[in-house]
Short mmCIF file of C-alpha atoms in Angstrom, two decimals:
data_model
loop_
_atom_site.label_atom_id
_atom_site.label_comp_id
_atom_site.label_asym_id
_atom_site.label_seq_id
_atom_site.Cartn_x
_atom_site.Cartn_y
_atom_site.Cartn_z
CA MET A 1 -12.62 -58.12 0.39
CA ARG A 2 -9.18 -58.45 1.99
CA CYS A 3 -9.96 -55.64 4.38
CA TRP A 4 -12.18 -57.85 6.52
CA PRO A 5 -9.51 -60.33 7.68
CA ALA A 6 -7.14 -57.47 8.41
CA ALA A 7 -9.84 -55.66 10.38
CA PHE A 8 -10.56 -58.89 12.24
CA ALA A 9 -6.87 -59.27 13.09
CA LEU A 10 -6.76 -55.71 14.39
CA LEU A 11 -9.87 -56.26 16.49
CA LEU A 12 -8.42 -59.48 17.90
CA THR A 13 -5.17 -57.77 18.77
CA ALA A 14 -7.04 -54.92 20.45
CA ILE A 15 -8.95 -57.43 22.58
CA LEU A 16 -6.04 -59.70 23.39
CA GLY A 17 -3.39 -56.97 23.31
CA GLY A 18 -0.22 -58.15 25.19
CA CYS A 19 -1.39 -57.55 28.75
CA VAL A 20 0.75 -57.50 31.88
CA SER A 21 -0.21 -57.84 35.51
CA SER A 22 2.19 -56.90 38.25
CA SER A 23 2.39 -56.60 42.02
CA VAL A 24 4.90 -54.67 44.12
CA GLU A 25 5.70 -55.07 47.81
CA GLN A 26 7.78 -52.70 49.88
CA LEU A 27 9.40 -53.30 53.22
CA ARG A 28 11.00 -50.38 55.08
CA GLN A 29 13.60 -51.23 57.68
CA ALA A 30 15.16 -47.84 58.44
CA PRO A 31 14.42 -44.17 57.75
CA VAL A 32 16.10 -42.53 54.76
CA GLY A 33 18.93 -40.13 55.51
CA VAL A 34 19.24 -36.92 53.49
CA LEU A 35 21.88 -36.91 50.75
CA LYS A 36 24.71 -34.42 51.22
CA GLU A 37 26.18 -32.49 48.30
CA GLY A 38 28.26 -34.78 46.09
CA GLU A 39 26.70 -37.99 47.41
CA THR A 40 25.27 -40.37 44.87
CA ILE A 41 23.11 -43.44 44.38
CA VAL A 42 24.26 -46.42 42.37
CA VAL A 43 22.09 -49.16 40.86
CA LEU A 44 23.84 -52.53 40.66
CA GLY A 45 22.52 -55.63 38.95
CA ARG A 46 23.51 -59.06 40.21
CA ARG A 47 26.38 -60.29 38.07
CA GLN A 48 27.75 -63.76 37.81
CA ASN A 49 29.41 -65.50 34.91
CA PHE A 50 27.58 -68.41 33.30
CA ARG A 51 24.62 -68.58 35.64
CA HIS A 52 21.82 -66.32 36.74
CA GLN A 53 22.52 -62.66 35.99
CA THR A 54 20.14 -59.71 36.18
CA GLU A 55 19.71 -58.35 32.65
CA ALA A 56 21.81 -55.27 31.86
CA ASP A 57 18.84 -53.56 30.19
CA PHE A 58 16.73 -54.02 33.33
CA THR A 59 19.44 -52.39 35.47
CA ARG A 60 19.74 -49.58 32.87
CA CYS A 61 15.96 -49.11 32.85
CA VAL A 62 15.81 -48.71 36.66
CA GLN A 63 18.82 -46.38 36.56
CA ASN A 64 17.27 -44.20 33.83
CA THR A 65 13.92 -44.02 35.63
CA LEU A 66 15.64 -42.84 38.82
CA THR A 67 17.67 -40.29 36.85
CA ARG A 68 14.42 -38.92 35.40
CA LYS A 69 13.20 -38.47 38.97
CA LYS A 70 16.14 -36.05 39.46
CA LEU A 71 17.99 -38.41 41.80
CA PRO A 72 21.82 -38.17 41.67
CA VAL A 73 22.46 -41.57 40.10
CA LYS A 74 25.99 -42.72 39.28
CA ALA A 75 26.51 -44.97 36.24
CA GLU A 76 27.06 -48.63 37.12
CA GLN A 77 30.23 -48.74 35.01
CA ASP A 78 31.73 -45.74 36.84
CA PHE A 79 31.05 -47.48 40.14
CA MET A 80 32.64 -50.71 38.92
CA ASP A 81 35.73 -48.77 37.81
CA GLU A 82 35.98 -47.01 41.18
CA MET A 83 35.64 -50.32 43.03
CA PHE A 84 37.70 -52.39 40.57
CA PRO A 85 37.86 -55.38 40.62
CA TRP A 86 35.60 -56.18 43.60
CA PHE A 87 32.35 -56.00 41.65
CA GLN A 88 33.56 -57.81 38.52
CA PRO A 89 31.46 -60.95 37.78
CA ARG A 90 34.23 -63.25 39.08
CA MET A 91 34.26 -61.50 42.45
CA ALA A 92 30.87 -59.81 42.72
CA PRO A 93 28.70 -60.84 45.65
CA THR A 94 25.83 -63.11 44.65
CA THR A 95 23.55 -62.60 47.62
CA ALA A 96 22.45 -59.59 49.63
CA GLU A 97 24.26 -61.05 52.65
CA ALA A 98 27.49 -61.39 50.68
CA LEU A 99 27.09 -57.82 49.45
CA ALA A 100 26.67 -56.63 53.04
CA LYS A 101 29.84 -58.47 54.04
CA ARG A 102 31.76 -57.07 51.06
CA LEU A 103 30.65 -53.53 51.83
CA GLN A 104 31.91 -53.85 55.38
CA GLU A 105 35.48 -54.61 54.29
CA PRO A 106 37.53 -51.56 55.34
CA ALA A 107 39.15 -50.94 51.93
CA ILE A 108 35.80 -51.05 50.16
CA ALA A 109 33.99 -48.97 52.80
CA ASP A 110 36.74 -46.32 52.64
CA ARG A 111 36.62 -46.15 48.85
CA LEU A 112 32.83 -45.82 48.99
CA LYS A 113 33.19 -42.85 51.32
CA GLN A 114 35.90 -41.27 49.16
CA THR A 115 33.79 -41.54 46.02
CA GLY A 116 30.61 -40.26 47.67
CA THR A 117 28.49 -43.36 47.06
CA ARG A 118 25.76 -43.06 49.71
CA TYR A 119 23.09 -45.54 48.60
CA ILE A 120 23.49 -48.80 46.71
CA VAL A 121 20.40 -50.30 45.11
CA TRP A 122 21.06 -54.00 44.61
CA LEU A 123 18.87 -55.63 41.96
CA ASP A 124 18.43 -59.36 41.81
CA GLY A 125 16.06 -61.22 39.54
CA ILE A 126 15.33 -62.18 35.99
CA THR A 127 12.58 -62.40 33.37
CA ARG A 128 11.88 -65.98 32.29
CA ARG A 129 9.97 -67.37 29.36
CA GLY A 130 6.98 -69.38 30.61
CA GLU A 131 4.46 -71.48 28.73
CA ASP A 132 3.88 -71.05 25.02
CA GLY A 133 1.59 -72.48 22.39
CA GLY A 134 -0.48 -72.00 19.26
CA SER A 135 0.40 -72.45 15.63
CA LEU A 136 0.94 -70.21 12.68
CA SER A 137 1.44 -71.08 9.03
CA CYS A 138 2.28 -68.96 6.06
CA SER A 139 2.08 -69.73 2.36
CA VAL A 140 3.20 -67.95 -0.78
CA GLY A 141 1.50 -68.35 -4.14
CA ALA A 142 1.35 -66.63 -7.52
CA GLY A 143 -1.22 -64.17 -6.21
CA GLY A 144 0.82 -63.25 -3.11
CA GLY A 145 1.34 -64.63 0.40
CA ALA A 146 -0.72 -64.95 3.55
CA CYS A 147 -0.43 -66.25 7.10
CA LEU A 148 -3.05 -67.71 9.37
CA GLY A 149 -2.87 -68.74 13.00
CA LEU A 150 -2.08 -67.57 16.49
CA LEU A 151 1.09 -67.89 18.60
CA TRP A 152 1.30 -66.98 22.28
CA TRP A 153 3.78 -67.13 25.08
CA GLU A 154 4.09 -66.00 28.67
CA ASP A 155 6.91 -64.07 30.36
CA ASP A 156 7.35 -64.03 34.13
CA ALA A 157 9.48 -61.36 35.76
CA GLU A 158 10.57 -61.53 39.39
CA TYR A 159 12.93 -58.94 40.83
CA GLU A 160 14.00 -57.78 44.26
CA ALA A 161 15.69 -54.49 45.09
CA VAL A 162 17.54 -53.98 48.36
CA ILE A 163 18.63 -50.45 49.27
CA TRP A 164 21.81 -50.14 51.33
CA ASP A 165 22.94 -47.05 53.17
CA MET A 166 26.72 -46.78 53.00
CA GLN A 167 26.87 -44.42 55.96
CA THR A 168 25.34 -46.92 58.35
CA LEU A 169 26.21 -50.01 56.26
CA LYS A 170 22.68 -51.27 56.82
CA SER A 171 19.83 -52.31 54.60
CA MET A 172 17.13 -49.64 54.58
CA GLY A 173 14.44 -51.54 52.80
CA LYS A 174 13.45 -54.09 50.26
CA ILE A 175 11.17 -53.92 47.22
CA ALA A 176 9.89 -57.01 45.48
CA VAL A 177 8.07 -56.98 42.16
CA GLU A 178 6.39 -59.77 40.23
CA ALA A 179 5.00 -59.26 36.75
CA SER A 180 3.64 -61.67 34.22
CA GLY A 181 2.52 -60.95 30.70
CA THR A 182 1.19 -62.86 27.75
CA SER A 183 2.33 -61.96 24.24
CA TYR A 184 0.43 -62.88 21.07
CA VAL A 185 1.13 -63.03 17.38
CA PRO A 186 -2.25 -63.29 15.63
CA ALA A 187 -2.05 -63.70 11.87
CA VAL A 188 -4.86 -63.24 9.41
CA ILE A 189 -2.91 -62.57 6.20
CA ILE A 190 -0.34 -60.45 8.08
CA PRO A 191 1.16 -61.56 11.43
CA ILE A 192 0.92 -58.80 14.03
CA PRO A 193 3.23 -59.31 17.04
CA LEU A 194 1.80 -58.00 20.30
CA VAL A 195 4.59 -58.32 22.78
CA ALA A 196 3.66 -57.82 26.41
CA PRO A 197 6.17 -55.41 28.05
CA THR A 198 6.64 -57.63 31.11
CA GLN A 199 10.18 -56.55 31.94
CA SER A 200 9.34 -52.86 31.40
CA ALA A 201 6.35 -53.19 33.74
CA ALA A 202 8.56 -54.78 36.39
CA CYS A 203 11.13 -52.01 35.87
CA ARG A 204 8.48 -49.28 36.26
CA GLY A 205 7.09 -50.99 39.36
CA VAL A 206 10.42 -51.36 41.12
CA ALA A 207 11.86 -48.00 39.98
CA ASN A 208 8.78 -46.04 41.10
CA GLN A 209 8.98 -47.61 44.55
CA ILE A 210 12.74 -46.99 44.82
CA GLY A 211 12.11 -43.41 43.65
CA GLU A 212 9.44 -42.95 46.31
CA PHE A 213 11.83 -44.39 48.87
CA LEU A 214 14.79 -42.23 47.92
CA THR A 215 13.18 -38.92 46.95
CA LYS A 216 12.98 -38.27 50.70
CA ALA A 217 16.78 -38.28 50.61
CA ILE A 218 16.88 -35.16 48.42
CA GLN A 219 14.10 -33.22 50.16
CA MET B 1 31.93 -45.22 -15.20
CA LEU B 2 29.06 -44.50 -12.84
CA LYS B 3 27.94 -48.14 -13.06
CA LEU B 4 31.42 -49.34 -12.07
CA ARG B 5 31.36 -47.12 -9.00
CA TRP B 6 28.02 -48.55 -7.95
CA ILE B 7 29.31 -52.09 -8.45
CA ALA B 8 32.44 -51.28 -6.41
CA LEU B 9 30.31 -49.78 -3.65
CA PHE B 10 27.98 -52.79 -3.66
CA LEU B 11 30.91 -55.22 -3.53
CA SER B 12 32.60 -53.35 -0.69
CA LEU B 13 29.35 -53.37 1.30
CA LEU B 14 28.92 -57.08 0.61
CA LEU B 15 32.49 -57.89 1.66
CA GLY B 16 32.18 -55.60 4.68
CA ALA B 17 29.17 -57.61 5.84
CA CYS B 18 31.28 -60.78 5.70
CA SER B 19 34.19 -59.57 7.80
CA GLN B 20 34.35 -58.02 11.24
CA HIS B 21 37.34 -56.05 12.46
CA VAL B 22 37.70 -55.28 16.16
CA VAL B 23 40.46 -53.14 17.66
CA LEU B 24 40.82 -53.11 21.45
CA SER B 25 42.31 -50.00 22.98
CA ASP B 26 40.67 -49.80 26.38
CA ASP B 27 42.09 -48.39 29.58
CA PHE B 28 41.77 -50.41 32.78
CA PRO B 29 41.41 -49.09 36.32
CA GLU B 30 44.00 -49.90 38.97
CA PRO B 31 42.73 -52.45 41.48
CA ILE B 32 41.99 -51.49 45.08
CA ILE B 33 44.44 -53.69 46.91
CA SER B 34 47.32 -53.38 49.35
CA GLN B 35 50.57 -52.80 47.49
CA LEU B 36 53.57 -55.01 47.98
CA PRO B 37 56.90 -53.27 48.62
CA GLN B 38 59.03 -55.48 46.36
CA PRO B 39 59.99 -53.80 43.07
CA VAL B 40 59.02 -55.83 39.99
CA VAL B 41 59.74 -55.67 36.29
CA VAL B 42 56.90 -56.54 33.92
CA TYR B 43 58.09 -57.86 30.58
CA ILE B 44 55.61 -57.09 27.80
CA SER B 45 56.84 -59.22 24.92
CA PRO B 46 56.47 -58.24 21.26
CA GLU B 47 54.18 -61.29 20.79
CA LEU B 48 51.81 -59.97 23.47
CA ARG B 49 51.78 -56.48 22.03
CA ARG B 50 51.18 -57.70 18.50
CA TYR B 51 48.61 -60.38 19.30
CA VAL B 52 45.94 -60.57 16.61
CA HIS B 53 43.27 -63.25 16.50
CA ARG B 54 42.04 -64.20 13.04
CA HIS B 55 39.07 -66.48 12.49
CA GLU B 56 38.28 -67.34 8.89
CA PRO B 57 35.59 -70.01 8.78
CA GLU B 58 34.38 -71.62 5.55
CA GLN B 59 30.93 -70.26 6.28
CA GLY B 60 29.98 -67.11 8.13
CA ALA B 61 31.82 -63.90 8.85
CA ASP B 62 35.59 -63.56 9.13
CA TRP B 63 36.76 -62.00 12.39
CA THR B 64 39.95 -60.09 13.10
CA ILE B 65 40.51 -59.04 16.70
CA VAL B 66 43.50 -56.75 17.26
CA PHE B 67 44.60 -56.44 20.88
CA GLY B 68 47.00 -53.56 20.20
CA SER B 69 47.95 -51.52 23.23
CA SER B 70 45.20 -52.96 25.44
CA GLN B 71 47.37 -55.79 26.80
CA GLU B 72 50.09 -53.40 27.90
CA LYS B 73 47.49 -51.14 29.54
CA LEU B 74 45.87 -54.10 31.33
CA PHE B 75 49.04 -55.49 32.90
CA LYS B 76 50.44 -52.06 33.64
CA SER B 77 47.29 -51.17 35.63
CA VAL B 78 47.02 -54.49 37.45
CA PHE B 79 50.63 -54.60 38.58
CA ALA B 80 50.76 -50.88 39.37
CA GLY B 81 47.90 -51.59 41.78
CA MET B 82 49.61 -54.64 43.28
CA PHE B 83 53.19 -53.40 43.64
CA GLU B 84 54.67 -50.14 44.90
CA GLU B 85 57.37 -50.07 42.23
CA VAL B 86 56.70 -51.38 38.72
CA SER B 87 58.76 -50.90 35.59
CA LEU B 88 57.73 -52.08 32.19
CA VAL B 89 60.26 -53.62 29.83
CA PHE B 90 59.61 -54.29 26.17
CA GLU B 91 62.84 -56.05 25.16
CA GLU B 92 64.15 -59.24 26.69
CA LYS B 93 67.72 -57.98 26.73
CA ALA B 94 66.65 -54.98 28.83
CA ILE B 95 65.59 -57.19 31.77
CA PRO B 96 67.98 -56.63 34.74
CA ASP B 97 69.60 -59.88 35.96
CA ASP B 98 68.56 -59.58 39.59
CA ALA B 99 65.03 -58.22 39.07
CA LEU B 100 61.83 -60.05 39.89
CA VAL B 101 60.24 -60.40 36.49
CA LEU B 102 56.59 -60.98 35.72
CA THR B 103 55.89 -62.08 32.15
CA PRO B 104 52.28 -62.31 31.00
CA VAL B 105 51.75 -64.62 28.02
CA MET B 106 48.57 -64.91 25.97
CA ARG B 107 48.22 -68.59 25.20
CA ASP B 108 44.84 -68.82 23.54
CA PHE B 109 41.83 -66.80 22.52
CA GLN B 110 38.43 -68.24 21.70
CA PHE B 111 35.08 -66.70 21.07
CA SER B 112 31.55 -67.60 20.20
CA THR B 113 28.81 -65.54 18.58
CA PRO B 114 25.03 -65.95 19.04
CA GLY B 115 25.00 -67.65 15.63
CA MET B 116 27.57 -70.24 16.75
CA SER B 117 26.14 -70.97 20.20
CA LYS B 118 22.41 -70.37 19.54
CA SER B 119 22.39 -68.14 22.60
CA ASP B 120 21.87 -64.42 23.21
CA TYR B 121 25.53 -63.76 23.92
CA TYR B 122 28.86 -62.96 22.37
CA GLU B 123 31.36 -64.79 24.57
CA VAL B 124 35.13 -64.59 24.85
CA TRP B 125 37.62 -66.84 26.60
CA ILE B 126 41.27 -65.81 26.97
CA LYS B 127 43.88 -68.16 28.33
CA TYR B 128 46.84 -66.38 29.88
CA SER B 129 49.84 -67.55 31.81
CA LEU B 130 51.88 -65.48 34.17
CA LYS B 131 55.53 -66.35 34.66
CA LEU B 132 57.53 -65.24 37.66
CA ALA B 133 61.32 -65.44 37.42
CA ARG B 134 64.50 -63.85 38.71
CA GLY B 135 66.10 -61.97 35.79
CA GLY B 136 66.19 -64.11 32.67
CA GLY B 137 66.36 -67.34 34.70
CA GLU B 138 64.03 -70.32 34.88
CA PRO B 139 60.50 -69.43 36.04
CA MET B 140 59.73 -70.06 39.70
CA LEU B 141 56.07 -69.97 38.76
CA ASN B 142 54.21 -70.45 35.51
CA TRP B 143 50.57 -69.97 36.41
CA ALA B 144 47.88 -70.44 33.76
CA PHE B 145 44.39 -69.04 34.11
CA THR B 146 41.37 -68.41 31.92
CA ALA B 147 39.37 -65.21 31.73
CA TYR B 148 35.82 -64.93 30.46
CA GLY B 149 33.63 -62.11 29.20
CA ARG B 150 30.28 -61.90 27.54
CA GLU B 151 27.94 -59.31 26.11
CA GLU B 152 24.28 -59.56 25.16
CA LYS B 153 23.60 -59.39 21.43
CA SER B 154 20.91 -56.72 21.67
CA GLY B 155 21.67 -53.05 21.26
CA ARG B 156 25.13 -53.27 19.67
CA SER B 157 26.73 -54.11 16.36
CA ALA B 158 28.43 -57.52 16.13
CA ALA B 159 31.87 -55.87 16.28
CA GLY B 160 30.78 -53.65 19.18
CA ALA B 161 29.45 -56.62 21.15
CA MET B 162 32.65 -58.60 20.51
CA ARG B 163 34.76 -55.62 21.61
CA GLU B 164 32.74 -55.38 24.84
CA ALA B 165 32.94 -59.13 25.50
CA SER B 166 36.74 -59.01 24.96
CA ARG B 167 37.07 -55.97 27.22
CA ARG B 168 35.12 -57.80 29.94
CA ALA B 169 37.31 -60.88 29.55
CA MET B 170 40.39 -58.70 30.04
CA ARG B 171 38.86 -57.12 33.15
CA ASP B 172 38.12 -60.65 34.35
CA ALA B 173 41.80 -61.48 33.82
CA ALA B 174 42.70 -58.57 36.10
CA ALA B 175 40.24 -59.86 38.71
CA ALA B 176 41.73 -63.36 38.43
CA ILE B 177 45.25 -62.02 39.04
CA VAL B 178 44.16 -59.95 42.04
CA LEU B 179 42.20 -62.84 43.49
CA ASN B 180 44.48 -65.78 42.78
CA PHE B 181 48.06 -64.81 41.94
CA MET B 182 49.20 -64.43 45.54
CA LYS B 183 47.58 -67.75 46.41
CA GLN B 184 50.07 -69.57 44.17
CA PRO B 185 52.63 -71.21 46.49
CA ALA B 186 55.71 -69.76 44.78
CA ALA B 187 54.28 -66.23 44.78
CA LYS B 188 53.03 -66.57 48.35
CA LYS B 189 56.46 -67.73 49.51
CA LEU B 190 58.34 -65.06 47.59
CA PHE B 191 56.16 -62.13 48.55
CA SER B 192 55.17 -63.52 51.99
CA VAL B 193 51.73 -61.99 52.09
CA ALA B 194 48.23 -62.77 53.19
CA PRO B 195 45.69 -63.37 50.37
CA ALA B 196 45.02 -60.29 48.25
CA ALA B 197 41.33 -60.19 49.20
CA LYS B 198 42.26 -58.97 52.69
CA ALA B 199 43.78 -55.84 51.24
CA GLU B 200 43.43 -52.49 52.88
CA ARG B 201 44.80 -49.93 50.47
CA THR B 202 42.43 -47.31 49.11
#
């Protein structure tokens, strides 16, 4: 008899299954120059103590996706060591304009050339928890335990990637991604969490566009 | 005999879960900044080298954070980037009388865990002061500053996250020195330089 509620829960989860919708916009401002041997791409997340900070796992996700596309990506930490301490949270630029200004400082521009950093992908944005609701209750008795109810919540991701060419010290383009997803935890005896991969969808969206943008640089 | 071994193993696992031991031994990169020609002596005191933070609350895990050689590495890198000639001294009596002496002091260390702050972060605050004196004389400058570091709780052990947050706080201390030390009136007057941010050394 207990199979029916479980089957119902599975059916419900299949219907409602944490779904994500996303949209990506791309703006090209300059043609992509071909990467020379030894030149690399670095993916930087916006860093700032206390306040808004792009999640480290989002930056890692974009970096890993670009690496899988065979692009010569340098680890963010290596870049921060090479440029120490100008990209530490205390000193890191917080806007694209500030980044542009920082990159034009002679000492920084020279070090970028020395270390072969050709493109900087600057990520800014965050995933926020939106509305939530529902109720779920569990009880335990002599015959066992069971839960009943439904919880849901929304996540909204908004990110922007700006690609900078260190040879020309100009922005080459901008990619904006918005994704929103609703996660559910339906419970009929057993709670089954169905978490919508909102941040992953945003990462895929932005990384694929950056990849498309920059693969021309290795052709 | 076998039962005793199992009990000992169980107890050690239980006690291990209640105490966290972190040893910092990181290297720090030299800052990109124009070097000053004045030779300086950096005094790394025994207190700084042996600094250990112990936190033993009535409830929750005990924490021991051993700074070990990381402090020496931090200040050695920062000042080697800032000055053309730097020598490290580990004993007070070895400080030359006429040398410009920089003495970093660790005044306080505080941390918070996700359990304490109900947030997603391990956070670390380190309060340092940096003294500038001629030989063993009275300090011309005693500048205090606070460094901060944090690490998300996901993807690491508690000790690993605390180590990373501490490492970031120490890197932040280096950034604070590069950014603000030369803005202190006594340092500015003594070294007669423009602010460090306008540096041009690569």
